[in-house]
Amino acid sequence: MNAQRLAGKIALVTGGASGIGLAAARRFAEHGAVVVIADIDAAAARTATAADPALHATQLDVTDETRWAAVVDETLERFGRLDVLVNSAGIGTVGDIETCTTAEWRRVMAVNADGVFFGCRNAVRAMKAHGGSIVNLSSVSGLVGGYNLAAYNASKGAVRLLTKSVALHCARKRYGIRCNSVHPAFVETPMVDTMLEGTADPQRTRERLLATVPLGRFGTPGEIADLLVYLASDESQFVTGAEFVIDGGLTAA
């Protein structure tokens, strides 16, 4: 492993206190980056950063536009630049078009879609003088539908196409900013656990989901983080507006 793939880079990872975000933050630090872990749970963010001097904690509710600007400004003041943003914060809820409440719809869209929009806008502001990489966590649910994932499907589909719009805008402006989306299937994370717990029979639901994955298992946060390292690094300088599916073969069937 080349520990210098991200040497000298300053990264900001939302939802960084758990799941894919935490795995990405730790992997980035292993590869030489300084990483700001931003999470709505400030205590969890501090715990996540306690053992590694390359990791730094801040509180961020991604639905708060004002706080987004402050976090990016604080990062610039402390470290001088921002090179990488990973929009990993997200929530999910189970509900079809008849059972999904308006409140659930608005909350999922606020976190998963508005939060990514605010993040991209602030990252472009911070990066356009020197370039950088924005990576947005979408989902296979942003590519294919699920009968009982109305809000989640809509939010992750929004992330997919927002990513392409940001990528094209930055390319036209010659900012040197790349923007790509990552589309995992089921990954062993607290969010997936919460979604399973929201079903009538979590164990049966888990077994049904496993049956749809050709590789026969859920992914791990570390496997997603390895892909994020590539997208954050200079190895992917000619990659923008792309969608990276990492789903154990689920969408190939």
JSON list of C-alpha atoms in Angstrom, two decimals:
[
{"chain": "A", "resi": 1, "resn": "MET", "atom": "CA", "xyz": [0.00, 0.00, 0.00]},
{"chain": "A", "resi": 2, "resn": "ASN", "atom": "CA", "xyz": [1.28, 3.46, -0.98]},
{"chain": "A", "resi": 3, "resn": "ALA", "atom": "CA", "xyz": [0.69, 5.61, 2.08]},
{"chain": "A", "resi": 4, "resn": "GLN", "atom": "CA", "xyz": [1.25, 8.78, 0.05]},
{"chain": "A", "resi": 5, "resn": "ARG", "atom": "CA", "xyz": [-1.65, 8.57, -2.41]},
{"chain": "A", "resi": 6, "resn": "LEU", "atom": "CA", "xyz": [-3.34, 11.49, -0.63]},
{"chain": "A", "resi": 7, "resn": "ALA", "atom": "CA", "xyz": [-0.27, 13.15, 0.89]},
{"chain": "A", "resi": 8, "resn": "GLY", "atom": "CA", "xyz": [-0.76, 16.85, 1.56]},
{"chain": "A", "resi": 9, "resn": "LYS", "atom": "CA", "xyz": [-4.49, 16.83, 0.81]},
{"chain": "A", "resi": 10, "resn": "ILE", "atom": "CA", "xyz": [-7.10, 18.35, 3.10]},
{"chain": "A", "resi": 11, "resn": "ALA", "atom": "CA", "xyz": [-10.35, 16.41, 3.10]},
{"chain": "A", "resi": 12, "resn": "LEU", "atom": "CA", "xyz": [-13.77, 17.00, 4.62]},
{"chain": "A", "resi": 13, "resn": "VAL", "atom": "CA", "xyz": [-16.01, 13.96, 5.16]},
{"chain": "A", "resi": 14, "resn": "THR", "atom": "CA", "xyz": [-19.62, 14.36, 6.22]},
{"chain": "A", "resi": 15, "resn": "GLY", "atom": "CA", "xyz": [-21.28, 11.64, 8.22]},
{"chain": "A", "resi": 16, "resn": "GLY", "atom": "CA", "xyz": [-17.73, 10.87, 9.18]},
{"chain": "A", "resi": 17, "resn": "ALA", "atom": "CA", "xyz": [-18.35, 9.50, 12.67]},
{"chain": "A", "resi": 18, "resn": "SER", "atom": "CA", "xyz": [-19.72, 6.13, 11.51]},
{"chain": "A", "resi": 19, "resn": "GLY", "atom": "CA", "xyz": [-20.21, 3.75, 8.59]},
{"chain": "A", "resi": 20, "resn": "ILE", "atom": "CA", "xyz": [-18.75, 4.56, 5.20]},
{"chain": "A", "resi": 21, "resn": "GLY", "atom": "CA", "xyz": [-17.80, 8.08, 6.26]},
{"chain": "A", "resi": 22, "resn": "LEU", "atom": "CA", "xyz": [-15.68, 6.88, 9.16]},
{"chain": "A", "resi": 23, "resn": "ALA", "atom": "CA", "xyz": [-14.05, 4.18, 7.04]},
{"chain": "A", "resi": 24, "resn": "ALA", "atom": "CA", "xyz": [-13.23, 6.78, 4.38]},
{"chain": "A", "resi": 25, "resn": "ALA", "atom": "CA", "xyz": [-11.79, 9.23, 6.90]},
{"chain": "A", "resi": 26, "resn": "ARG", "atom": "CA", "xyz": [-9.52, 6.59, 8.40]},
{"chain": "A", "resi": 27, "resn": "ARG", "atom": "CA", "xyz": [-8.42, 5.32, 4.99]},
{"chain": "A", "resi": 28, "resn": "PHE", "atom": "CA", "xyz": [-7.69, 8.85, 3.80]},
{"chain": "A", "resi": 29, "resn": "ALA", "atom": "CA", "xyz": [-5.53, 9.45, 6.88]},
{"chain": "A", "resi": 30, "resn": "GLU", "atom": "CA", "xyz": [-3.67, 6.20, 6.22]},
{"chain": "A", "resi": 31, "resn": "HIS", "atom": "CA", "xyz": [-2.87, 7.56, 2.77]},
{"chain": "A", "resi": 32, "resn": "GLY", "atom": "CA", "xyz": [-1.46, 10.83, 4.06]},
{"chain": "A", "resi": 33, "resn": "ALA", "atom": "CA", "xyz": [-4.44, 13.21, 4.14]},
{"chain": "A", "resi": 34, "resn": "VAL", "atom": "CA", "xyz": [-5.54, 15.52, 6.91]},
{"chain": "A", "resi": 35, "resn": "VAL", "atom": "CA", "xyz": [-9.25, 14.84, 7.42]},
{"chain": "A", "resi": 36, "resn": "VAL", "atom": "CA", "xyz": [-12.02, 16.87, 9.00]},
{"chain": "A", "resi": 37, "resn": "ILE", "atom": "CA", "xyz": [-14.77, 14.55, 10.22]},
{"chain": "A", "resi": 38, "resn": "ALA", "atom": "CA", "xyz": [-18.05, 16.46, 10.15]},
{"chain": "A", "resi": 39, "resn": "ASP", "atom": "CA", "xyz": [-21.05, 14.85, 11.80]},
{"chain": "A", "resi": 40, "resn": "ILE", "atom": "CA", "xyz": [-24.32, 15.88, 13.38]},
{"chain": "A", "resi": 41, "resn": "ASP", "atom": "CA", "xyz": [-23.22, 13.91, 16.46]},
{"chain": "A", "resi": 42, "resn": "ALA", "atom": "CA", "xyz": [-20.39, 16.08, 17.78]},
{"chain": "A", "resi": 43, "resn": "ALA", "atom": "CA", "xyz": [-19.49, 13.66, 20.57]},
{"chain": "A", "resi": 44, "resn": "ALA", "atom": "CA", "xyz": [-19.21, 10.74, 18.14]},
{"chain": "A", "resi": 45, "resn": "ALA", "atom": "CA", "xyz": [-17.03, 12.87, 15.85]},
{"chain": "A", "resi": 46, "resn": "ARG", "atom": "CA", "xyz": [-14.70, 13.69, 18.73]},
{"chain": "A", "resi": 47, "resn": "THR", "atom": "CA", "xyz": [-14.49, 10.02, 19.71]},
{"chain": "A", "resi": 48, "resn": "ALA", "atom": "CA", "xyz": [-13.72, 9.04, 16.12]},
{"chain": "A", "resi": 49, "resn": "THR", "atom": "CA", "xyz": [-10.82, 11.49, 15.91]},
{"chain": "A", "resi": 50, "resn": "ALA", "atom": "CA", "xyz": [-9.34, 10.97, 19.37]},
{"chain": "A", "resi": 51, "resn": "ALA", "atom": "CA", "xyz": [-6.69, 8.39, 18.48]},
{"chain": "A", "resi": 52, "resn": "ASP", "atom": "CA", "xyz": [-5.37, 9.88, 15.22]},
{"chain": "A", "resi": 53, "resn": "PRO", "atom": "CA", "xyz": [-3.77, 13.35, 14.97]},
{"chain": "A", "resi": 54, "resn": "ALA", "atom": "CA", "xyz": [-4.59, 13.44, 11.25]},
{"chain": "A", "resi": 55, "resn": "LEU", "atom": "CA", "xyz": [-8.32, 13.40, 12.05]},
{"chain": "A", "resi": 56, "resn": "HIS", "atom": "CA", "xyz": [-10.18, 16.50, 13.27]},
{"chain": "A", "resi": 57, "resn": "ALA", "atom": "CA", "xyz": [-13.78, 16.76, 14.44]},
{"chain": "A", "resi": 58, "resn": "THR", "atom": "CA", "xyz": [-16.49, 19.32, 13.82]},
{"chain": "A", "resi": 59, "resn": "GLN", "atom": "CA", "xyz": [-20.25, 19.38, 14.23]},
{"chain": "A", "resi": 60, "resn": "LEU", "atom": "CA", "xyz": [-22.37, 19.64, 11.09]},
{"chain": "A", "resi": 61, "resn": "ASP", "atom": "CA", "xyz": [-26.04, 19.16, 10.40]},
{"chain": "A", "resi": 62, "resn": "VAL", "atom": "CA", "xyz": [-25.91, 18.90, 6.62]},
{"chain": "A", "resi": 63, "resn": "THR", "atom": "CA", "xyz": [-29.41, 20.41, 6.30]},
{"chain": "A", "resi": 64, "resn": "ASP", "atom": "CA", "xyz": [-28.11, 23.67, 7.83]},
{"chain": "A", "resi": 65, "resn": "GLU", "atom": "CA", "xyz": [-26.92, 25.91, 4.99]},
{"chain": "A", "resi": 66, "resn": "THR", "atom": "CA", "xyz": [-25.36, 28.47, 7.33]},
{"chain": "A", "resi": 67, "resn": "ARG", "atom": "CA", "xyz": [-23.40, 25.86, 9.26]},
{"chain": "A", "resi": 68, "resn": "TRP", "atom": "CA", "xyz": [-22.13, 24.37, 5.99]},
{"chain": "A", "resi": 69, "resn": "ALA", "atom": "CA", "xyz": [-20.53, 27.70, 5.07]},
{"chain": "A", "resi": 70, "resn": "ALA", "atom": "CA", "xyz": [-19.02, 28.02, 8.54]},
{"chain": "A", "resi": 71, "resn": "VAL", "atom": "CA", "xyz": [-17.49, 24.52, 8.49]},
{"chain": "A", "resi": 72, "resn": "VAL", "atom": "CA", "xyz": [-15.86, 25.10, 5.11]},
{"chain": "A", "resi": 73, "resn": "ASP", "atom": "CA", "xyz": [-14.60, 28.52, 6.23]},
{"chain": "A", "resi": 74, "resn": "GLU", "atom": "CA", "xyz": [-13.20, 27.01, 9.43]},
{"chain": "A", "resi": 75, "resn": "THR", "atom": "CA", "xyz": [-11.42, 24.35, 7.38]},
{"chain": "A", "resi": 76, "resn": "LEU", "atom": "CA", "xyz": [-9.88, 26.99, 5.12]},
{"chain": "A", "resi": 77, "resn": "GLU", "atom": "CA", "xyz": [-8.79, 29.11, 8.08]},
{"chain": "A", "resi": 78, "resn": "ARG", "atom": "CA", "xyz": [-7.21, 26.18, 9.90]},
{"chain": "A", "resi": 79, "resn": "PHE", "atom": "CA", "xyz": [-5.61, 24.28, 7.02]},
{"chain": "A", "resi": 80, "resn": "GLY", "atom": "CA", "xyz": [-5.36, 26.83, 4.22]},
{"chain": "A", "resi": 81, "resn": "ARG", "atom": "CA", "xyz": [-7.31, 24.90, 1.58]},
{"chain": "A", "resi": 82, "resn": "LEU", "atom": "CA", "xyz": [-9.84, 22.18, 0.85]},
{"chain": "A", "resi": 83, "resn": "ASP", "atom": "CA", "xyz": [-8.92, 19.50, -1.68]},
{"chain": "A", "resi": 84, "resn": "VAL", "atom": "CA", "xyz": [-11.51, 16.78, -1.17]},
{"chain": "A", "resi": 85, "resn": "LEU", "atom": "CA", "xyz": [-15.15, 16.71, -0.07]},
{"chain": "A", "resi": 86, "resn": "VAL", "atom": "CA", "xyz": [-16.94, 13.42, 0.54]},
{"chain": "A", "resi": 87, "resn": "ASN", "atom": "CA", "xyz": [-20.68, 13.87, 0.97]},
{"chain": "A", "resi": 88, "resn": "SER", "atom": "CA", "xyz": [-21.35, 10.69, 2.93]},
{"chain": "A", "resi": 89, "resn": "ALA", "atom": "CA", "xyz": [-24.01, 11.80, 5.42]},
{"chain": "A", "resi": 90, "resn": "GLY", "atom": "CA", "xyz": [-27.33, 10.17, 4.66]},
{"chain": "A", "resi": 91, "resn": "ILE", "atom": "CA", "xyz": [-30.45, 8.62, 6.09]},
{"chain": "A", "resi": 92, "resn": "GLY", "atom": "CA", "xyz": [-32.94, 6.09, 4.80]},
{"chain": "A", "resi": 93, "resn": "THR", "atom": "CA", "xyz": [-36.53, 5.22, 5.50]},
{"chain": "A", "resi": 94, "resn": "VAL", "atom": "CA", "xyz": [-38.73, 2.39, 4.29]},
{"chain": "A", "resi": 95, "resn": "GLY", "atom": "CA", "xyz": [-42.04, 3.48, 2.79]},
{"chain": "A", "resi": 96, "resn": "ASP", "atom": "CA", "xyz": [-43.89, 3.19, -0.51]},
{"chain": "A", "resi": 97, "resn": "ILE", "atom": "CA", "xyz": [-45.80, 6.00, -2.20]},
{"chain": "A", "resi": 98, "resn": "GLU", "atom": "CA", "xyz": [-48.86, 5.29, -0.04]},
{"chain": "A", "resi": 99, "resn": "THR", "atom": "CA", "xyz": [-47.16, 4.86, 3.33]},
{"chain": "A", "resi": 100, "resn": "CYS", "atom": "CA", "xyz": [-44.29, 7.36, 3.18]},
{"chain": "A", "resi": 101, "resn": "THR", "atom": "CA", "xyz": [-45.38, 10.40, 5.15]},
{"chain": "A", "resi": 102, "resn": "THR", "atom": "CA", "xyz": [-44.78, 13.96, 4.05]},
{"chain": "A", "resi": 103, "resn": "ALA", "atom": "CA", "xyz": [-42.54, 14.47, 7.07]},
{"chain": "A", "resi": 104, "resn": "GLU", "atom": "CA", "xyz": [-40.43, 11.40, 6.19]},
{"chain": "A", "resi": 105, "resn": "TRP", "atom": "CA", "xyz": [-40.18, 12.54, 2.57]},
{"chain": "A", "resi": 106, "resn": "ARG", "atom": "CA", "xyz": [-39.02, 16.00, 3.51]},
{"chain": "A", "resi": 107, "resn": "ARG", "atom": "CA", "xyz": [-36.51, 14.77, 6.07]},
{"chain": "A", "resi": 108, "resn": "VAL", "atom": "CA", "xyz": [-34.91, 12.26, 3.67]},
{"chain": "A", "resi": 109, "resn": "MET", "atom": "CA", "xyz": [-34.74, 14.83, 0.88]},
{"chain": "A", "resi": 110, "resn": "ALA", "atom": "CA", "xyz": [-33.32, 17.46, 3.25]},
{"chain": "A", "resi": 111, "resn": "VAL", "atom": "CA", "xyz": [-30.45, 15.25, 4.41]},
{"chain": "A", "resi": 112, "resn": "ASN", "atom": "CA", "xyz": [-29.70, 13.27, 1.26]},
{"chain": "A", "resi": 113, "resn": "ALA", "atom": "CA", "xyz": [-30.36, 15.85, -1.46]},
{"chain": "A", "resi": 114, "resn": "ASP", "atom": "CA", "xyz": [-30.24, 19.33, 0.12]},
{"chain": "A", "resi": 115, "resn": "GLY", "atom": "CA", "xyz": [-27.21, 18.35, 2.20]},
{"chain": "A", "resi": 116, "resn": "VAL", "atom": "CA", "xyz": [-25.27, 17.29, -0.88]},
{"chain": "A", "resi": 117, "resn": "PHE", "atom": "CA", "xyz": [-26.32, 20.45, -2.73]},
{"chain": "A", "resi": 118, "resn": "PHE", "atom": "CA", "xyz": [-25.07, 22.68, 0.11]},
{"chain": "A", "resi": 119, "resn": "GLY", "atom": "CA", "xyz": [-21.85, 20.68, 0.31]},
{"chain": "A", "resi": 120, "resn": "CYS", "atom": "CA", "xyz": [-21.13, 20.86, -3.40]},
{"chain": "A", "resi": 121, "resn": "ARG", "atom": "CA", "xyz": [-21.82, 24.60, -3.55]},
{"chain": "A", "resi": 122, "resn": "ASN", "atom": "CA", "xyz": [-19.49, 25.36, -0.65]},
{"chain": "A", "resi": 123, "resn": "ALA", "atom": "CA", "xyz": [-16.80, 23.00, -1.94]},
{"chain": "A", "resi": 124, "resn": "VAL", "atom": "CA", "xyz": [-16.83, 24.66, -5.36]},
{"chain": "A", "resi": 125, "resn": "ARG", "atom": "CA", "xyz": [-16.44, 28.03, -3.64]},
{"chain": "A", "resi": 126, "resn": "ALA", "atom": "CA", "xyz": [-13.44, 26.73, -1.70]},
{"chain": "A", "resi": 127, "resn": "MET", "atom": "CA", "xyz": [-11.79, 24.72, -4.48]},
{"chain": "A", "resi": 128, "resn": "LYS", "atom": "CA", "xyz": [-12.23, 26.73, -7.65]},
{"chain": "A", "resi": 129, "resn": "ALA", "atom": "CA", "xyz": [-8.94, 28.59, -7.29]},
{"chain": "A", "resi": 130, "resn": "HIS", "atom": "CA", "xyz": [-6.86, 25.39, -7.19]},
{"chain": "A", "resi": 131, "resn": "GLY", "atom": "CA", "xyz": [-9.06, 22.41, -8.10]},
{"chain": "A", "resi": 132, "resn": "GLY", "atom": "CA", "xyz": [-10.17, 19.43, -6.10]},
{"chain": "A", "resi": 133, "resn": "SER", "atom": "CA", "xyz": [-12.39, 16.38, -5.92]},
{"chain": "A", "resi": 134, "resn": "ILE", "atom": "CA", "xyz": [-16.00, 16.10, -4.76]},
{"chain": "A", "resi": 135, "resn": "VAL", "atom": "CA", "xyz": [-17.36, 12.60, -4.17]},
{"chain": "A", "resi": 136, "resn": "ASN", "atom": "CA", "xyz": [-21.06, 12.16, -3.53]},
{"chain": "A", "resi": 137, "resn": "LEU", "atom": "CA", "xyz": [-22.43, 8.99, -1.97]},
{"chain": "A", "resi": 138, "resn": "SER", "atom": "CA", "xyz": [-25.51, 7.96, -3.88]},
{"chain": "A", "resi": 139, "resn": "SER", "atom": "CA", "xyz": [-26.71, 4.34, -3.97]},
{"chain": "A", "resi": 140, "resn": "VAL", "atom": "CA", "xyz": [-27.85, 1.61, -6.32]},
{"chain": "A", "resi": 141, "resn": "SER", "atom": "CA", "xyz": [-31.22, 3.00, -5.19]},
{"chain": "A", "resi": 142, "resn": "GLY", "atom": "CA", "xyz": [-30.32, 6.06, -7.25]},
{"chain": "A", "resi": 143, "resn": "LEU", "atom": "CA", "xyz": [-30.09, 3.82, -10.33]},
{"chain": "A", "resi": 144, "resn": "VAL", "atom": "CA", "xyz": [-32.94, 1.30, -9.90]},
{"chain": "A", "resi": 145, "resn": "GLY", "atom": "CA", "xyz": [-36.24, 1.57, -8.09]},
{"chain": "A", "resi": 146, "resn": "GLY", "atom": "CA", "xyz": [-37.57, -0.18, -5.03]},
{"chain": "A", "resi": 147, "resn": "TYR", "atom": "CA", "xyz": [-41.30, -0.39, -4.43]},
{"chain": "A", "resi": 148, "resn": "ASN", "atom": "CA", "xyz": [-40.92, 0.59, -0.76]},
{"chain": "A", "resi": 149, "resn": "LEU", "atom": "CA", "xyz": [-38.15, 3.20, -1.01]},
{"chain": "A", "resi": 150, "resn": "ALA", "atom": "CA", "xyz": [-40.02, 6.17, -2.46]},
{"chain": "A", "resi": 151, "resn": "ALA", "atom": "CA", "xyz": [-38.17, 8.93, -0.61]},
{"chain": "A", "resi": 152, "resn": "TYR", "atom": "CA", "xyz": [-34.80, 7.18, -0.58]},
{"chain": "A", "resi": 153, "resn": "ASN", "atom": "CA", "xyz": [-34.96, 6.42, -4.33]},
{"chain": "A", "resi": 154, "resn": "ALA", "atom": "CA", "xyz": [-35.86, 10.01, -5.10]},
{"chain": "A", "resi": 155, "resn": "SER", "atom": "CA", "xyz": [-33.11, 11.46, -2.94]},
{"chain": "A", "resi": 156, "resn": "LYS", "atom": "CA", "xyz": [-30.37, 9.21, -4.27]},
{"chain": "A", "resi": 157, "resn": "GLY", "atom": "CA", "xyz": [-31.48, 9.76, -7.87]},
{"chain": "A", "resi": 158, "resn": "ALA", "atom": "CA", "xyz": [-31.19, 13.48, -7.18]},
{"chain": "A", "resi": 159, "resn": "VAL", "atom": "CA", "xyz": [-27.62, 13.00, -5.95]},
{"chain": "A", "resi": 160, "resn": "ARG", "atom": "CA", "xyz": [-26.72, 11.11, -9.15]},
{"chain": "A", "resi": 161, "resn": "LEU", "atom": "CA", "xyz": [-27.84, 13.88, -11.50]},
{"chain": "A", "resi": 162, "resn": "LEU", "atom": "CA", "xyz": [-26.72, 16.76, -9.29]},
{"chain": "A", "resi": 163, "resn": "THR", "atom": "CA", "xyz": [-23.25, 15.20, -9.43]},
{"chain": "A", "resi": 164, "resn": "LYS", "atom": "CA", "xyz": [-23.25, 15.33, -13.23]},
{"chain": "A", "resi": 165, "resn": "SER", "atom": "CA", "xyz": [-24.47, 18.93, -13.27]},
{"chain": "A", "resi": 166, "resn": "VAL", "atom": "CA", "xyz": [-21.72, 20.00, -10.86]},
{"chain": "A", "resi": 167, "resn": "ALA", "atom": "CA", "xyz": [-19.11, 18.12, -12.89]},
{"chain": "A", "resi": 168, "resn": "LEU", "atom": "CA", "xyz": [-20.15, 19.76, -16.16]},
{"chain": "A", "resi": 169, "resn": "HIS", "atom": "CA", "xyz": [-20.32, 23.24, -14.63]},
{"chain": "A", "resi": 170, "resn": "CYS", "atom": "CA", "xyz": [-16.85, 22.96, -13.13]},
{"chain": "A", "resi": 171, "resn": "ALA", "atom": "CA", "xyz": [-15.45, 21.57, -16.38]},
{"chain": "A", "resi": 172, "resn": "ARG", "atom": "CA", "xyz": [-16.92, 24.44, -18.40]},
{"chain": "A", "resi": 173, "resn": "LYS", "atom": "CA", "xyz": [-15.49, 26.94, -15.95]},
{"chain": "A", "resi": 174, "resn": "ARG", "atom": "CA", "xyz": [-12.09, 25.18, -16.03]},
{"chain": "A", "resi": 175, "resn": "TYR", "atom": "CA", "xyz": [-12.01, 25.08, -12.23]},
{"chain": "A", "resi": 176, "resn": "GLY", "atom": "CA", "xyz": [-10.13, 21.80, -12.12]},
{"chain": "A", "resi": 177, "resn": "ILE", "atom": "CA", "xyz": [-12.80, 20.38, -9.81]},
{"chain": "A", "resi": 178, "resn": "ARG", "atom": "CA", "xyz": [-13.96, 16.82, -10.44]},
{"chain": "A", "resi": 179, "resn": "CYS", "atom": "CA", "xyz": [-17.30, 15.55, -9.14]},
{"chain": "A", "resi": 180, "resn": "ASN", "atom": "CA", "xyz": [-18.29, 11.87, -9.16]},
{"chain": "A", "resi": 181, "resn": "SER", "atom": "CA", "xyz": [-20.92, 9.71, -7.51]},
{"chain": "A", "resi": 182, "resn": "VAL", "atom": "CA", "xyz": [-20.54, 6.32, -5.82]},
{"chain": "A", "resi": 183, "resn": "HIS", "atom": "CA", "xyz": [-23.40, 3.83, -5.80]},
{"chain": "A", "resi": 184, "resn": "PRO", "atom": "CA", "xyz": [-23.09, 1.07, -3.19]},
{"chain": "A", "resi": 185, "resn": "ALA", "atom": "CA", "xyz": [-25.64, -1.66, -2.64]},
{"chain": "A", "resi": 186, "resn": "PHE", "atom": "CA", "xyz": [-26.21, -2.99, 0.87]},
{"chain": "A", "resi": 187, "resn": "VAL", "atom": "CA", "xyz": [-23.26, -2.23, 3.15]},
{"chain": "A", "resi": 188, "resn": "GLU", "atom": "CA", "xyz": [-22.77, -3.24, 6.79]},
{"chain": "A", "resi": 189, "resn": "THR", "atom": "CA", "xyz": [-23.49, 0.18, 8.28]},
{"chain": "A", "resi": 190, "resn": "PRO", "atom": "CA", "xyz": [-25.68, 1.62, 11.05]},
{"chain": "A", "resi": 191, "resn": "MET", "atom": "CA", "xyz": [-27.95, 3.20, 8.41]},
{"chain": "A", "resi": 192, "resn": "VAL", "atom": "CA", "xyz": [-28.68, -0.15, 6.76]},
{"chain": "A", "resi": 193, "resn": "ASP", "atom": "CA", "xyz": [-29.28, -1.68, 10.19]},
{"chain": "A", "resi": 194, "resn": "THR", "atom": "CA", "xyz": [-31.78, 1.07, 10.97]},
{"chain": "A", "resi": 195, "resn": "MET", "atom": "CA", "xyz": [-33.61, 0.54, 7.68]},
{"chain": "A", "resi": 196, "resn": "LEU", "atom": "CA", "xyz": [-33.81, -3.20, 8.33]},
{"chain": "A", "resi": 197, "resn": "GLU", "atom": "CA", "xyz": [-35.14, -2.57, 11.83]},
{"chain": "A", "resi": 198, "resn": "GLY", "atom": "CA", "xyz": [-37.92, -0.52, 10.27]},
{"chain": "A", "resi": 199, "resn": "THR", "atom": "CA", "xyz": [-39.33, -3.60, 8.52]},
{"chain": "A", "resi": 200, "resn": "ALA", "atom": "CA", "xyz": [-41.79, -6.13, 9.97]},
{"chain": "A", "resi": 201, "resn": "ASP", "atom": "CA", "xyz": [-39.22, -8.94, 10.02]},
{"chain": "A", "resi": 202, "resn": "PRO", "atom": "CA", "xyz": [-35.61, -7.59, 9.87]},
{"chain": "A", "resi": 203, "resn": "GLN", "atom": "CA", "xyz": [-33.95, -11.01, 9.64]},
{"chain": "A", "resi": 204, "resn": "ARG", "atom": "CA", "xyz": [-36.18, -12.17, 6.80]},
{"chain": "A", "resi": 205, "resn": "THR", "atom": "CA", "xyz": [-35.69, -8.86, 5.03]},
{"chain": "A", "resi": 206, "resn": "ARG", "atom": "CA", "xyz": [-31.92, -9.22, 5.36]},
{"chain": "A", "resi": 207, "resn": "GLU", "atom": "CA", "xyz": [-32.05, -12.71, 3.88]},
{"chain": "A", "resi": 208, "resn": "ARG", "atom": "CA", "xyz": [-34.17, -11.49, 0.97]},
{"chain": "A", "resi": 209, "resn": "LEU", "atom": "CA", "xyz": [-31.70, -8.68, 0.29]},
{"chain": "A", "resi": 210, "resn": "LEU", "atom": "CA", "xyz": [-28.73, -11.05, 0.42]},
{"chain": "A", "resi": 211, "resn": "ALA", "atom": "CA", "xyz": [-30.45, -13.23, -2.17]},
{"chain": "A", "resi": 212, "resn": "THR", "atom": "CA", "xyz": [-30.39, -10.31, -4.64]},
{"chain": "A", "resi": 213, "resn": "VAL", "atom": "CA", "xyz": [-26.60, -9.87, -4.41]},
{"chain": "A", "resi": 214, "resn": "PRO", "atom": "CA", "xyz": [-24.74, -12.27, -6.75]},
{"chain": "A", "resi": 215, "resn": "LEU", "atom": "CA", "xyz": [-21.66, -12.27, -4.49]},
{"chain": "A", "resi": 216, "resn": "GLY", "atom": "CA", "xyz": [-23.90, -13.44, -1.66]},
{"chain": "A", "resi": 217, "resn": "ARG", "atom": "CA", "xyz": [-23.00, -10.90, 1.02]},
{"chain": "A", "resi": 218, "resn": "PHE", "atom": "CA", "xyz": [-23.26, -7.26, 2.01]},
{"chain": "A", "resi": 219, "resn": "GLY", "atom": "CA", "xyz": [-20.33, -4.96, 1.31]},
{"chain": "A", "resi": 220, "resn": "THR", "atom": "CA", "xyz": [-18.08, -3.51, 3.99]},
{"chain": "A", "resi": 221, "resn": "PRO", "atom": "CA", "xyz": [-17.39, 0.18, 4.65]},
{"chain": "A", "resi": 222, "resn": "GLY", "atom": "CA", "xyz": [-13.70, -0.44, 3.98]},
{"chain": "A", "resi": 223, "resn": "GLU", "atom": "CA", "xyz": [-14.42, -1.69, 0.47]},
{"chain": "A", "resi": 224, "resn": "ILE", "atom": "CA", "xyz": [-16.28, 1.51, -0.33]},
{"chain": "A", "resi": 225, "resn": "ALA", "atom": "CA", "xyz": [-13.51, 3.57, 1.27]},
{"chain": "A", "resi": 226, "resn": "ASP", "atom": "CA", "xyz": [-10.91, 2.02, -1.03]},
{"chain": "A", "resi": 227, "resn": "LEU", "atom": "CA", "xyz": [-12.84, 3.31, -4.04]},
{"chain": "A", "resi": 228, "resn": "LEU", "atom": "CA", "xyz": [-13.15, 6.73, -2.43]},
{"chain": "A", "resi": 229, "resn": "VAL", "atom": "CA", "xyz": [-9.36, 6.91, -2.03]},
{"chain": "A", "resi": 230, "resn": "TYR", "atom": "CA", "xyz": [-9.00, 6.52, -5.80]},
{"chain": "A", "resi": 231, "resn": "LEU", "atom": "CA", "xyz": [-11.57, 9.25, -6.51]},
{"chain": "A", "resi": 232, "resn": "ALA", "atom": "CA", "xyz": [-9.96, 11.59, -3.98]},
{"chain": "A", "resi": 233, "resn": "SER", "atom": "CA", "xyz": [-6.47, 11.03, -5.38]},
{"chain": "A", "resi": 234, "resn": "ASP", "atom": "CA", "xyz": [-4.70, 12.50, -8.40]},
{"chain": "A", "resi": 235, "resn": "GLU", "atom": "CA", "xyz": [-4.95, 9.06, -10.01]},
{"chain": "A", "resi": 236, "resn": "SER", "atom": "CA", "xyz": [-8.49, 9.98, -11.10]},
{"chain": "A", "resi": 237, "resn": "GLN", "atom": "CA", "xyz": [-7.73, 13.37, -12.64]},
{"chain": "A", "resi": 238, "resn": "PHE", "atom": "CA", "xyz": [-9.49, 12.50, -15.92]},
{"chain": "A", "resi": 239, "resn": "VAL", "atom": "CA", "xyz": [-12.60, 11.18, -14.17]},
{"chain": "A", "resi": 240, "resn": "THR", "atom": "CA", "xyz": [-15.57, 13.49, -13.66]},
{"chain": "A", "resi": 241, "resn": "GLY", "atom": "CA", "xyz": [-19.34, 13.23, -13.92]},
{"chain": "A", "resi": 242, "resn": "ALA", "atom": "CA", "xyz": [-19.06, 9.46, -13.61]},
{"chain": "A", "resi": 243, "resn": "GLU", "atom": "CA", "xyz": [-21.00, 7.02, -11.48]},
{"chain": "A", "resi": 244, "resn": "PHE", "atom": "CA", "xyz": [-19.18, 4.16, -9.78]},
{"chain": "A", "resi": 245, "resn": "VAL", "atom": "CA", "xyz": [-21.31, 1.14, -8.96]},
{"chain": "A", "resi": 246, "resn": "ILE", "atom": "CA", "xyz": [-20.03, -1.07, -6.15]},
{"chain": "A", "resi": 247, "resn": "ASP", "atom": "CA", "xyz": [-22.82, -3.52, -5.50]},
{"chain": "A", "resi": 248, "resn": "GLY", "atom": "CA", "xyz": [-21.63, -7.12, -5.54]},
{"chain": "A", "resi": 249, "resn": "GLY", "atom": "CA", "xyz": [-23.18, -7.57, -8.98]},
{"chain": "A", "resi": 250, "resn": "LEU", "atom": "CA", "xyz": [-26.72, -6.57, -7.95]},
{"chain": "A", "resi": 251, "resn": "THR", "atom": "CA", "xyz": [-27.44, -4.30, -10.91]},
{"chain": "A", "resi": 252, "resn": "ALA", "atom": "CA", "xyz": [-25.76, -6.64, -13.41]},
{"chain": "A", "resi": 253, "resn": "ALA", "atom": "CA", "xyz": [-28.59, -9.18, -13.21]}
]
